[in-house]
Structures are given as structure tokens and as C-alpha cells.
Short mmCIF file of C-alpha atoms in Angstrom, two decimals:
data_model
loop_
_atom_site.label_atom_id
_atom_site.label_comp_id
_atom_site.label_asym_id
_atom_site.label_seq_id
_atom_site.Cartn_x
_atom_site.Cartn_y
_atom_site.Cartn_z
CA UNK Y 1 -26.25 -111.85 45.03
CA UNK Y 2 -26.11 -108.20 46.51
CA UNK Y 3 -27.04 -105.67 43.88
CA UNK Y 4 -25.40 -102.02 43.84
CA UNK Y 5 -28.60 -99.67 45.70
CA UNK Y 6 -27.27 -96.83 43.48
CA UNK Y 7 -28.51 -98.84 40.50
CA UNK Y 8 -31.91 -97.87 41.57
CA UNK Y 9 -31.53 -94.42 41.57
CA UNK Y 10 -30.92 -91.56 38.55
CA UNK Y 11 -30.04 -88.29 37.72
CA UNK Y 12 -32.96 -85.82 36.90
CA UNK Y 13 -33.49 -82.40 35.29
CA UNK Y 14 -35.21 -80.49 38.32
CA UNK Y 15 -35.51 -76.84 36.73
CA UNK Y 16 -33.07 -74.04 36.08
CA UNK Y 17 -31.61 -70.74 37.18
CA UNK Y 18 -32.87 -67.55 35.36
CA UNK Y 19 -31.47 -66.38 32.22
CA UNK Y 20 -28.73 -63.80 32.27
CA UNK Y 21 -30.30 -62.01 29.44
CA UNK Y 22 -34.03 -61.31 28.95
CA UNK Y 23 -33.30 -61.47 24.86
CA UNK Y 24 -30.27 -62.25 22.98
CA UNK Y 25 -29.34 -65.76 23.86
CA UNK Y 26 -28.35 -65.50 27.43
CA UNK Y 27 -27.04 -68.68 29.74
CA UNK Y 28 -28.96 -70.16 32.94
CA UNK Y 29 -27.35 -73.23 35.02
CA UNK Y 30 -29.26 -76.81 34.74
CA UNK Y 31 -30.55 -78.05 37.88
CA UNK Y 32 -30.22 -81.78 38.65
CA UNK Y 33 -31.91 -84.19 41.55
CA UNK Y 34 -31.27 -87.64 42.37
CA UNK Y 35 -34.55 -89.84 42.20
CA UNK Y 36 -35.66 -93.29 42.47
CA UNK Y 37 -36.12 -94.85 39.03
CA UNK Y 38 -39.20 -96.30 39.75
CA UNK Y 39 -40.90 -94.07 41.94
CA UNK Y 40 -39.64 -90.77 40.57
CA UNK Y 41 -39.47 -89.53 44.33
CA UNK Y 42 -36.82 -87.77 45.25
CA UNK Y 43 -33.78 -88.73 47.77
CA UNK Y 44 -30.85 -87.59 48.66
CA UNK Y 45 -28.03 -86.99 45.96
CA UNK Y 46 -25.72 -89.12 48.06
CA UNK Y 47 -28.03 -91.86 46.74
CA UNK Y 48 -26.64 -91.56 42.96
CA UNK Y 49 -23.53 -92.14 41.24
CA UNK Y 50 -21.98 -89.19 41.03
CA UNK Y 51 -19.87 -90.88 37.60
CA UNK Y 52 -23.02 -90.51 35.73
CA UNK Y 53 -24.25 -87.08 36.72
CA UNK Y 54 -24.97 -85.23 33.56
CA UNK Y 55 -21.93 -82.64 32.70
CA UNK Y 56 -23.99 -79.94 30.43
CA UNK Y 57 -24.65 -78.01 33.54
CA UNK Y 58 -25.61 -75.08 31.61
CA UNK Y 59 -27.82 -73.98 28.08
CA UNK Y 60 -28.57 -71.13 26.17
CA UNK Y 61 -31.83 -69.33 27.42
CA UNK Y 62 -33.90 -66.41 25.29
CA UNK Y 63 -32.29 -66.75 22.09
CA UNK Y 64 -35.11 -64.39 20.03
CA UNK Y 65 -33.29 -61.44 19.62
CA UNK Y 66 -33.79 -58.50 21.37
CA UNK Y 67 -35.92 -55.06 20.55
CA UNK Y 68 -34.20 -52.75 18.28
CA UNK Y 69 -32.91 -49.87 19.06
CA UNK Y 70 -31.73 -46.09 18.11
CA UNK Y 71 -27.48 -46.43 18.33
CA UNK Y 72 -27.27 -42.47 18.46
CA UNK Y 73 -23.47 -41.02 18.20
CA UNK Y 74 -21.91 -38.14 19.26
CA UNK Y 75 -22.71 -34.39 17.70
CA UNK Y 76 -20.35 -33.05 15.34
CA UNK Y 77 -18.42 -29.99 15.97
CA UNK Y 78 -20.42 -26.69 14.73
CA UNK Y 79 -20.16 -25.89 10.55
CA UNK Y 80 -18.88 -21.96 11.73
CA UNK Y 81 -16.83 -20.91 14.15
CA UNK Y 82 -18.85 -18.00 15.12
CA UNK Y 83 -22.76 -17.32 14.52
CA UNK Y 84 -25.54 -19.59 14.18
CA UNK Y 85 -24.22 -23.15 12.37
CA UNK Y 86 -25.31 -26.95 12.06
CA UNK Y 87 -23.78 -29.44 13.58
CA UNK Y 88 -24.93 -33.24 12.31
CA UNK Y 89 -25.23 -36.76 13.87
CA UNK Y 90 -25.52 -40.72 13.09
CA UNK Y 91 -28.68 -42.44 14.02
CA UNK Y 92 -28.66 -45.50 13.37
CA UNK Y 93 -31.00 -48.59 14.50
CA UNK Y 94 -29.54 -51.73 15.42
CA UNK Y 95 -30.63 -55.43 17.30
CA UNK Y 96 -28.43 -57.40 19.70
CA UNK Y 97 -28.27 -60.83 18.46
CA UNK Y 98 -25.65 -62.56 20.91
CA UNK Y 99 -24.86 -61.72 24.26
CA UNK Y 100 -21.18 -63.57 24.98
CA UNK Y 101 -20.12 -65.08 28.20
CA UNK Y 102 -17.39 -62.07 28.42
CA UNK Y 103 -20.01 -59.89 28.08
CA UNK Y 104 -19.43 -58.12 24.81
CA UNK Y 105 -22.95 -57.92 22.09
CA UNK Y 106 -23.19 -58.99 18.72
CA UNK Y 107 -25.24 -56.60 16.64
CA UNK Y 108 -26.92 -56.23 13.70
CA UNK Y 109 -28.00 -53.32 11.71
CA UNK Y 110 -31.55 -53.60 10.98
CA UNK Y 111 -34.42 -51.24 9.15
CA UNK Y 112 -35.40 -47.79 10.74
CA UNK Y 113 -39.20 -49.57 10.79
CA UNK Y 114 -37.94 -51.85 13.50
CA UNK Y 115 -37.05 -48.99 16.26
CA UNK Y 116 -40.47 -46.98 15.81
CA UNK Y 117 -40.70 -44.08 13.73
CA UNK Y 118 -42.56 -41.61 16.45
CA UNK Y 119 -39.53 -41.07 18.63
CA UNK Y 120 -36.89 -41.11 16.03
CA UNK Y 121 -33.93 -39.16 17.32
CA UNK Y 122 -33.05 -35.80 15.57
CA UNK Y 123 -29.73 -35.91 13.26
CA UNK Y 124 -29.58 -32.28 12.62
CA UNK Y 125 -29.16 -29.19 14.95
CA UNK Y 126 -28.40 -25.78 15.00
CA UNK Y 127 -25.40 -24.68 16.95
CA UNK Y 128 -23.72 -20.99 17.94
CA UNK Y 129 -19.84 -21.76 19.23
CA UNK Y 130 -20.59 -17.31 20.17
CA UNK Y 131 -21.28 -14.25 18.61
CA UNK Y 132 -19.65 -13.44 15.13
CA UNK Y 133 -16.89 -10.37 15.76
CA UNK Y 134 -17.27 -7.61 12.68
CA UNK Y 135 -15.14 -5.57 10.99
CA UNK Y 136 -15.28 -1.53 12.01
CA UNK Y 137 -13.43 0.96 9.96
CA UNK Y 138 -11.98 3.70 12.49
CA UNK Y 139 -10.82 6.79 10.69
CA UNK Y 140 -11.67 8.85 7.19
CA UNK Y 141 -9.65 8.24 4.17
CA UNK Y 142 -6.41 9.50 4.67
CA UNK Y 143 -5.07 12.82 2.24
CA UNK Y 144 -3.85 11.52 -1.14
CA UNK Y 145 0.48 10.28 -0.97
CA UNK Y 146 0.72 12.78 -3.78
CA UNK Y 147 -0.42 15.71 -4.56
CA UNK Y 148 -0.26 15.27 -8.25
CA UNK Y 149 -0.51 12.41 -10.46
CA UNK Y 150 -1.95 8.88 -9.27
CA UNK Y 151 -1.24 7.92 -5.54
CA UNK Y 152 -2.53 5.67 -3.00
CA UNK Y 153 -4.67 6.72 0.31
CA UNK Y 154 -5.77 4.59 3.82
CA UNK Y 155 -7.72 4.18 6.75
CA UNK Y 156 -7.77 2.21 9.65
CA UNK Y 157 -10.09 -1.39 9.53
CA UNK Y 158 -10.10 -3.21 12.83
CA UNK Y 159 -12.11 -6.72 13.24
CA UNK Y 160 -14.03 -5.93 16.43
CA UNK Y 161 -15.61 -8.56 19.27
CA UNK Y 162 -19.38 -7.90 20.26
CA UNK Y 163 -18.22 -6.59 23.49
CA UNK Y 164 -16.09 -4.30 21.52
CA UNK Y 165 -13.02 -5.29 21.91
CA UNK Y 166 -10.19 -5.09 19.26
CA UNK Y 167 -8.86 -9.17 18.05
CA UNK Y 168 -7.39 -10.56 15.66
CA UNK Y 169 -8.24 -10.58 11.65
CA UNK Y 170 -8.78 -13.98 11.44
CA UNK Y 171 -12.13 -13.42 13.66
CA UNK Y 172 -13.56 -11.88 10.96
CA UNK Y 173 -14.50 -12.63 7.96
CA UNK Y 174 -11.97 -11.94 5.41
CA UNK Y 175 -13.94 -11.95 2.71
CA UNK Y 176 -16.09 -9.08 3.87
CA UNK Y 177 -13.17 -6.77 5.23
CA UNK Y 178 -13.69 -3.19 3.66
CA UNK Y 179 -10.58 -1.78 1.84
CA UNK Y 180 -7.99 -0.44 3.63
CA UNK Y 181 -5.84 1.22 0.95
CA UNK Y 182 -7.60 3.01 -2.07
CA UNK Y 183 -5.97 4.41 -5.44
CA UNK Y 184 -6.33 8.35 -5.81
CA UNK Y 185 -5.50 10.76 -8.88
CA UNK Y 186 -5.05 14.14 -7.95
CA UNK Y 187 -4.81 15.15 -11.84
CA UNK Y 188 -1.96 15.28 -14.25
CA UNK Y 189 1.52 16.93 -12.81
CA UNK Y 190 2.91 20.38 -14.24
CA UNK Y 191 6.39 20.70 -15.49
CA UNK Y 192 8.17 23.76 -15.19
CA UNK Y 193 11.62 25.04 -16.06
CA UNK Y 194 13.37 26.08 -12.81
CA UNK Y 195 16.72 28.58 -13.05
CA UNK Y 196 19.13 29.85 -10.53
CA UNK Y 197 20.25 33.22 -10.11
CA UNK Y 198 23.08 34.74 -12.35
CA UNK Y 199 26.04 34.25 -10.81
CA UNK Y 200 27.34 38.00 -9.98
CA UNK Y 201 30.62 38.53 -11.03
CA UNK Y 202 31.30 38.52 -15.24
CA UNK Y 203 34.01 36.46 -16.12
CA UNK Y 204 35.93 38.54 -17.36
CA UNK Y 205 37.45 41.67 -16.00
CA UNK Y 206 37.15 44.24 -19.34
CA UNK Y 207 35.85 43.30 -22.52
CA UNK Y 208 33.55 40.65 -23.29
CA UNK Y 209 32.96 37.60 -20.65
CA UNK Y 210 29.87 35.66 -19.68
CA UNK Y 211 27.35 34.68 -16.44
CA UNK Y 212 26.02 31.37 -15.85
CA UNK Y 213 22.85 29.65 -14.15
CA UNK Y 214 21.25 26.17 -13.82
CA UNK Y 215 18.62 25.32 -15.20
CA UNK Y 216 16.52 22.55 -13.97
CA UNK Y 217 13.06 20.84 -15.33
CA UNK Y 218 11.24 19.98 -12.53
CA UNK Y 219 7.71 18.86 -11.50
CA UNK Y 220 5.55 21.07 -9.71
CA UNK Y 221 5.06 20.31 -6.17
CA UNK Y 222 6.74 16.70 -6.73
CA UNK Y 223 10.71 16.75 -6.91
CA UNK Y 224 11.98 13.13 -6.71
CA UNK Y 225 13.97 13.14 -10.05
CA UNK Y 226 14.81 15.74 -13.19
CA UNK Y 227 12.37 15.37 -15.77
CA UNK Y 228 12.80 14.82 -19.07
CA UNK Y 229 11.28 17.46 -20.78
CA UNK Y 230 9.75 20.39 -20.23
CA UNK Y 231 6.89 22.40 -22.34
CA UNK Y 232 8.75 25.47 -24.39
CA UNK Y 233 12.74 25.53 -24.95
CA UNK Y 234 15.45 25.24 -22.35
CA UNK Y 235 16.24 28.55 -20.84
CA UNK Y 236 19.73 29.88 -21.50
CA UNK Y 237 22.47 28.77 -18.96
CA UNK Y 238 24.96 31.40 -19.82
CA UNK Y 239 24.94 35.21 -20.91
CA UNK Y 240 26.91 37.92 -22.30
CA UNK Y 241 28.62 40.93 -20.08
CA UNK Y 242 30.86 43.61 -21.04
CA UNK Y 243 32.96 44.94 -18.40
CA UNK Y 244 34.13 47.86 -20.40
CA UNK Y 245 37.19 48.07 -22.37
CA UNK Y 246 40.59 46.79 -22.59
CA UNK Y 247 42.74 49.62 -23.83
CA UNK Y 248 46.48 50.11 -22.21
CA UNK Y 249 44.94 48.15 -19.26
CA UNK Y 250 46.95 46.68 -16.57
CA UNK Y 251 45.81 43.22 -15.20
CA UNK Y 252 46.30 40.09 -13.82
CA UNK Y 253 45.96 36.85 -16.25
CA UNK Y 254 45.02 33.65 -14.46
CA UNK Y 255 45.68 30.06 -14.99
CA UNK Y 256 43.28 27.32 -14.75
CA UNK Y 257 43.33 25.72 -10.92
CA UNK Y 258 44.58 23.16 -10.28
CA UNK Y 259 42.94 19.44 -9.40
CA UNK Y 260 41.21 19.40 -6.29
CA UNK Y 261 43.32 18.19 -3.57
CA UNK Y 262 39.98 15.63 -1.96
CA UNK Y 263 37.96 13.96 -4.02
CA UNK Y 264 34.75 15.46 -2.09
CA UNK Y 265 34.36 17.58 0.80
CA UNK Y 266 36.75 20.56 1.67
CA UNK Y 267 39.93 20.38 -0.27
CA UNK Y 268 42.34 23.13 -1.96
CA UNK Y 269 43.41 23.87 -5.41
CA UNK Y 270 46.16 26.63 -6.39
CA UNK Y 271 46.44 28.79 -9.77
CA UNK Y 272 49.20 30.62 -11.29
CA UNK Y 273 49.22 34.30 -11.91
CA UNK Y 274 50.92 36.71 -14.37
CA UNK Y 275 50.59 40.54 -14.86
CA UNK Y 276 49.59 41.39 -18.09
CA UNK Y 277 49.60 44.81 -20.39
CA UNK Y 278 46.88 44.72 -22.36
CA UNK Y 279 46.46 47.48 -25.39
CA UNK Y 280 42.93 46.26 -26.96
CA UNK Y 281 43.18 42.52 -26.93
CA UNK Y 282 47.20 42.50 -27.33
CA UNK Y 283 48.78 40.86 -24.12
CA UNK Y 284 52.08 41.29 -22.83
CA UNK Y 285 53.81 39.88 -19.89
CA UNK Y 286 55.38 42.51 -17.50
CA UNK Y 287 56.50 42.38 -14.35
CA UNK Y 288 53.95 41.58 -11.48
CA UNK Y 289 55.17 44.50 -9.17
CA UNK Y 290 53.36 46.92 -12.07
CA UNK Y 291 50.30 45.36 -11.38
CA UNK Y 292 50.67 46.19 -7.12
CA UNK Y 293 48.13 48.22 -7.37
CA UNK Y 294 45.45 46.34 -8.39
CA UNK Y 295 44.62 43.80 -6.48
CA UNK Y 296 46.11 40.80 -6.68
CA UNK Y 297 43.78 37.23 -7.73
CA UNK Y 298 43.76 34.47 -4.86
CA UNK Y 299 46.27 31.49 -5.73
CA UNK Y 300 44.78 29.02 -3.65
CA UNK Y 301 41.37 28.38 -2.54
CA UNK Y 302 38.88 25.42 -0.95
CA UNK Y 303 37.28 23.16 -3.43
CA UNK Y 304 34.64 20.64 -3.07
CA UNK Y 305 33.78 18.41 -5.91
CA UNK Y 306 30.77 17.37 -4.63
CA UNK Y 307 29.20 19.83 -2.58
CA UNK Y 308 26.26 19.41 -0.22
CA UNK Y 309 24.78 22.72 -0.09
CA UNK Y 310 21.17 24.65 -1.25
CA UNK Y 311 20.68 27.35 -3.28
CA UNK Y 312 17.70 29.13 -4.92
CA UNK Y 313 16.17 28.06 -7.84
CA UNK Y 314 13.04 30.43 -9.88
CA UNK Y 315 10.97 30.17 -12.70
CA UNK Y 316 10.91 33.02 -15.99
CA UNK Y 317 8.90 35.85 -14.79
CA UNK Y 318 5.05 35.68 -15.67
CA UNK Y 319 3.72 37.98 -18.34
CA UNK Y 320 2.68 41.53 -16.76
CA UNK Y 321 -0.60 41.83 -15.98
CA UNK Y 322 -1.04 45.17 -17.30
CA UNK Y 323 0.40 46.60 -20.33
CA UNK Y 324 0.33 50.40 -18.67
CA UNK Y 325 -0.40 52.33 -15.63
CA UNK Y 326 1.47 49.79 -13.50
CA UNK Y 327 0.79 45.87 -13.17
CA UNK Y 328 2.60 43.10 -11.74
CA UNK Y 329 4.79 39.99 -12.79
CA UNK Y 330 4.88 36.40 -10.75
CA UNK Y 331 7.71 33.76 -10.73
CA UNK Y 332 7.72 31.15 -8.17
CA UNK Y 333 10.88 30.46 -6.14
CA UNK Y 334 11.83 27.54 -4.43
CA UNK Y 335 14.77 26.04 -2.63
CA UNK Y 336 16.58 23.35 -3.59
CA UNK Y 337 19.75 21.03 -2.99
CA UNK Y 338 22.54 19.65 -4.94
CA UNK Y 339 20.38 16.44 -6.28
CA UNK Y 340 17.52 18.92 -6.86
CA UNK Y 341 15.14 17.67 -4.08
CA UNK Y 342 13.49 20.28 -1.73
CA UNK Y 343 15.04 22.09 1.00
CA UNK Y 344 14.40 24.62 3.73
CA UNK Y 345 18.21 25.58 4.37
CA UNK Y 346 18.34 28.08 2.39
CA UNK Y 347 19.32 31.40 3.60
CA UNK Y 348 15.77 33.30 4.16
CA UNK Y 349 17.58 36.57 3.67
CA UNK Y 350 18.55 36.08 0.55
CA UNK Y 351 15.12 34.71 -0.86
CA UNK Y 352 14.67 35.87 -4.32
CA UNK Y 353 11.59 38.05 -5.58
CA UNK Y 354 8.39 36.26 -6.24
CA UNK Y 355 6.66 38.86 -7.24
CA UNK Y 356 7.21 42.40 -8.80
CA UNK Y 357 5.72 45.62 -10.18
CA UNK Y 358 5.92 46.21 -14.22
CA UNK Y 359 5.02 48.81 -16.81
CA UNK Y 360 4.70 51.57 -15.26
CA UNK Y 361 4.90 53.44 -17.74
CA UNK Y 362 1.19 55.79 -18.64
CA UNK Y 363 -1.30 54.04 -21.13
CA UNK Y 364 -0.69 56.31 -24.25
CA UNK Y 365 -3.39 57.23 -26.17
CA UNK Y 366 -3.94 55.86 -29.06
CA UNK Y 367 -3.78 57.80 -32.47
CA UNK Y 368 -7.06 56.45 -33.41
CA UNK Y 369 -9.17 57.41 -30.37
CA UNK Y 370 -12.10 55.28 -31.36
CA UNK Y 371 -9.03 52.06 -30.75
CA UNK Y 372 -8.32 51.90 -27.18
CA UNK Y 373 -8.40 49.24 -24.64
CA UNK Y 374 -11.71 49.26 -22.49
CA UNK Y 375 -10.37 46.81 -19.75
CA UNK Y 376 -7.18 47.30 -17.49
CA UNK Y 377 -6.41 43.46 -17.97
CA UNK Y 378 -6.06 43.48 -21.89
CA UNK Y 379 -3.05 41.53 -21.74
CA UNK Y 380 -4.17 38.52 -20.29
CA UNK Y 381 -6.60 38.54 -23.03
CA UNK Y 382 -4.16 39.18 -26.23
CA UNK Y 383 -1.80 36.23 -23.85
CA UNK Y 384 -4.97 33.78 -24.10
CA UNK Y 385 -5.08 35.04 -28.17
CA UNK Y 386 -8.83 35.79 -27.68
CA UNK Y 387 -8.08 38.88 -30.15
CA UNK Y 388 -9.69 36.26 -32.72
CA UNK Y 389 -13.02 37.27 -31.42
CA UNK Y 390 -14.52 40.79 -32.61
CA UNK Y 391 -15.65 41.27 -28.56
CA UNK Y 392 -12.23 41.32 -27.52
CA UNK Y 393 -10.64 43.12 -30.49
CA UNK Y 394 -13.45 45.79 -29.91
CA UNK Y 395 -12.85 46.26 -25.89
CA UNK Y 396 -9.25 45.45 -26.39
CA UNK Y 397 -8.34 47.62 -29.85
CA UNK Y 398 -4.98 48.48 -28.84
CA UNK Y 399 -3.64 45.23 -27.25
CA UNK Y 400 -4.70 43.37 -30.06
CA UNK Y 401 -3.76 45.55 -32.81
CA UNK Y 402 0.05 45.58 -30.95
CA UNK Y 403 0.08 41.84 -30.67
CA UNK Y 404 -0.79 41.94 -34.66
CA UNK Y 405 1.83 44.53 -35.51
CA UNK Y 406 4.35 42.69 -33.90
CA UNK Y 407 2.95 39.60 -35.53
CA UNK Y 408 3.12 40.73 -38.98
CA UNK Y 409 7.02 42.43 -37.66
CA UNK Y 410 7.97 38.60 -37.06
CA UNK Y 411 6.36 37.13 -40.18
CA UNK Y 412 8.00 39.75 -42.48
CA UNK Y 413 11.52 39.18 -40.61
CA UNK Y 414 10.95 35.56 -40.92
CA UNK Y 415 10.48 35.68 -44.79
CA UNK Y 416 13.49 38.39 -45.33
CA UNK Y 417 15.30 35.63 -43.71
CA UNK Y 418 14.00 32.74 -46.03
#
């Protein structure tokens, strides 16, 4: 009986391909020959049966696992954004284990001891993104906002490049900016009572009638708002005037006007007139042709209620600076509007005095020749009441022995009165 010739032949591990990794558990391909079973002698592979050739045609191949090494990642950004910085790093050592058949690793973190200490990568460097910009401060402290009282002053603080060019504040560092505004006291604010001129006219045409002012108490230098108070009483708004007497006198009585035809601005109001005889305070009404020849009061005139315009305001006179042989008196003058703030409209030709001669009158001797006044300025000196002091009373005798008659006038005139 024929036996099958492939019986005598077999399948044989021959060798391999190199591995696909060097570490890591890489793959080769088995190599298989056909030889006779007895000999071992290899023939052709047509010889075997193909049925029984082994499938595992490939194996793992280096499966130690491979040399550690330093996984390094990417720098941080810099700790400042201008100026010299650190910026940080992960270092971290790590050992393939698995190499797949996609390709992709399978690591493992491992001890620092395992990737060499000598060339250990740095995980800390210094950085500079460019050169810090700095603040510069450009002009001098402004003047005060005031000139009395507490205010507020500036200057100019610009955050500057190194190549000297003007950016942004946030460049800078905020934290070091100088100040740009600054508190400033200029001291403590005068107040002074302020008057206008008397009106002109009296109001009344004989006997006894009146003039008026303003008086305003104002801030010196600084006129936002009226004050409150001012230091030493309120100076009179109205005085006396006699414009002579009424005996067998012809004139014209006047009624009050009449409501102002706009409520601001240019408007008209009228008054009524009557002739009157008047025989020292006793009025009668007469015809108005006996009074033709005096003339005749205005019945209708403009009105504003509330005017716009400026006037001139002034202060009491100062105390004369001599008490004889001529000295001079100050006042200060200044021009304001309706709502008491500070003009320049006012007419410059009608700008009141500011400053004016007094007593002229010679410095009479005294009785006593031995008390005189040594000094031409004695006043100033009885006005600051230095006549306390036996210096001044001695180079000042007649000043201060005035200022203490006139004294002792007042006290007596005081307790006469009590």
C-alpha cells in the first residue's frame, strides 16, 4: 500500500526577522522550512502539507524594558510681563514598557535615579518678555485751586517706554506711580464786610428821609457764596438826610408803583401823582397846575425784578495812619454782580476811592510838653493797644493818653447809662 510522501516531511522553525523594537516588547515574523523528518535536511516547501504549517507566524521580541528617560515639557510663560522673571518646567523621568502594533508606547513613571543624575535637565529659568517702561513726572506742582483755605494742586505723570516713548498706564507699575494730585492749605480765609455806595438822591424831598446801601459779608479773594458771619457788627444799610424844611412848600406826593409789568427783564410800572401844599408836615391836596413849576415826578418807568447788572461794592475805611500833619486811609473796592460773585463790567470811570488822605489837620502841642508823641505812626500803635507798655506810652504820650481819655469818656457814659 502507497503511503502519502508528505508524511515524511515537517514543518520547522528556521530563524526569525529582527525585532521592531530594540526594548519594549517589539514583534519579529517566525520563519518556517519544510524538512525531512528523519534526516532534518531541508527540501522544498512544496514537499509539506501546507494544512499543518504552524499559524503563530509571529512573537514578541525584547520584552526588558527600555532605558529611562528625561520626558521634559514645554516652558511656562514668564512670572512678569516686563523685566527679568522665571519661567518653570516639568521634568519628569519615565520607561517605555510596551510598544503596540499601532505604534502608540506604554509608559511608566519611574525614579529620577533611573535617567542619570549628571545631565538632569534644568526646571527653572530666568526670562525677560523686554524692558520694564517707568513712570516720569513731566511738570512742577501746579499753583494751589485756591488761594485761601485748603485746595488741591497737580502735575503731569506719564508711564514712559525705554525708548522714551509715551504708553499706556497699565505698562507701569501702578503701585509705584508718584501722585498726581496733592492737598494744599494756603492758610485760613479772611472775612470782610463789603458795602455799596449810598445811593445819591435822599428820599425825601424836604424834611427828614433816608439813603440806603448793601451790605455784603464776603470772603477775601474767594466769592462763591455770602458768608455767614462776619468779625465786628453789620454795617448800617440805611441813613438819615435832611433835605431842608417843609414850610408853605409846594410839591408833588407820589404813590407807590405799581407791579412790574414782566416778571424779570425789562418791564414797566406806573405811579400816581398829586400836588401837595405842605405848611410844616400838614398836607393838602391842590390842584396839580400850582405845582407847574416844579418839576413834575415820572409816572411810568422800566422795572426789572431781577436784574443782571454790576455795581461797586467797598469795605469801611481803614484807620488813618497818622493822627496829624496828614496821613492816609485804605478801603478795598471790588466789583461785583447781582449773586455777589466777581466781575470786571463795571464801569472803570466810576471806580470808587481806594485810598485817601486824612487829618490834615497840624499836630498840636501838647499842654504838657514833656507828653508828646515821638513817632509819626502813633496811631497804629494806640490801634494795636500797645499803650499797655511804658515804651510806647513814653514815645507815644499823647496818642495814648487820648485813647485813655476817650476810654474813661465811654466808661463814665456807659455807667450814667446803667
Amino acid at each position: 500500500m502507497d503511503t502519502d510522501p508528505r508524511l515524511t516531511y515537517t514543518w520547522k522553525k528556521s530563524g526569525h526577522t529582527e525585532c521592531s523594537m530594540t526594548c519594549g516588547t517589539g514583534r519579529r515574523q517566525v520563519l518556517w522550512k519544510c524538512v525531512e523528518k528523519d534526516s532534518q535536511v531541508t527540501v522544498p516547501r512544496e514537499l509539506c502539507d501546507p494544512t499543518i504549517k504552524p499559524t503563530n507566524l509571529e512573537e514578541d521580541c525584547n520584552t526588558q524594558p527600555c532605558p529611562a528617560y528625561w520626558d521634559v515639557g514645554e516652558w511656562s510663560e514668564c512670572s512678569t510681563r516686563c523685566g527679568l522673571g522665571t519661567q518653570h518646567r516639568q521634568v519628569i523621568c519615565r520607561q517605555v514598557t510596551h510598544v503596540h502594533a499601532n505604534g502608540t508606547e506604554t509608559s511608566v513613571i519611574v525614579v529620577p535615579e533611573l535617567c542619570g543624575s549628571s545631565d538632569n535637565p534644568v526646571t527653572k529659568a530666568t526670562c525677560q518678555v523686554k524692558i520694564c517702561s517707568q513712570w516720569e513726572i513731566r511738570s512742577e506742582w501746579s499753583p494751589c485751586s485756591v488761594p485761601c483755605g485748603v485746595g488741591q494742586r497737580h502735575r503731569e505723570v506719564v508711564c514712559v517706554s525705554n525708548q522714551g516713548e509715551v504708553e499706556e498706564d497699565e505698562e507701569c507699575n501702578k503701585n509705584l506711580k508718584p501722585d498726581m494730585l496733592q492737598n494744599c492749605d494756603m492758610g485760613a480765609c479772611a472775612r470782610s464786610w463789603f458795602t455799596s455806595l449810598w445811593s445819591q438822591r435822599c428820599s425825601a424831598e424836604c424834611g427828614r428821609g433816608n439813603r440806603t446801601r448793601t451790605a455784603v459779608c464776603l470772603m477775601d479773594h474767594v466769592t462763591d457764596l455770602p458768608l455767614d458771619s462776619c468779625e465786628g457788627e453789620h454795617p448800617p444799610e440805611v441813613t438819615f438826610c435832611d433835605s431842608g424844611p417843609c414850610q408853605n412848600r409846594l410839591e408833588w406826593y407820589t404813590g407807590p408803583w405799581s407791579q412790574c409789568s414782566a416778571e424779570c427783564g425789562n418791564g414797566t410800572q406806573t405811579r400816581s401823582v398829586a400836588c401837595l401844599f405842605n405848611n410844616n408836615g400838614r398836607m393838602e391836596v391842590v390842584d396839580q397846575l400850582k405845582c407847574s413849576s416844579l418839576p413834575q415826578p415820572v409816572t411810568d418807568q422800566t422795572c426789572r425784578l431781577k436784574p443782571c447788572g454790576v455795581q461797586w461794592y467797598v469795605t469801611e475805611w481803614s484807620a488813618c495812619s497818622r493822627s496829624c500833619n496828614g496821613g492816609y486811609r485804605v478801603r478795598e473796592v471790588r466789583c461785583l454782580a447781582d449773586n455777589v460773585t466777581p466781575s470786571d463790567h463795571c464801569d472803570p470811570s466810576l471806580t470808587p476811592e481806594s485810598r485817601e488822605e486824612c487829618n490834615k489837620q497840624p499836630c498840636v502841642a501838647e499842654i504838657n510838653p514833656s507828653c508828646r508823641d515821638q513817632h509819626h505812626n502813633c496811631m497804629l500803635v494806640v490801634q494795636a493797644r500797645l499803650c499797655i507798655y511804658t515804651y510806647y506810652r513814653s514815645v507815644c504820650c499823647a496818642a495814648c493818653s487820648r485813647m485813655q481819655k476817650t476810654y474813661l469818656n465811654s466808661f463814665q457814659k456807659n455807667q450814667i447809662r446803667r
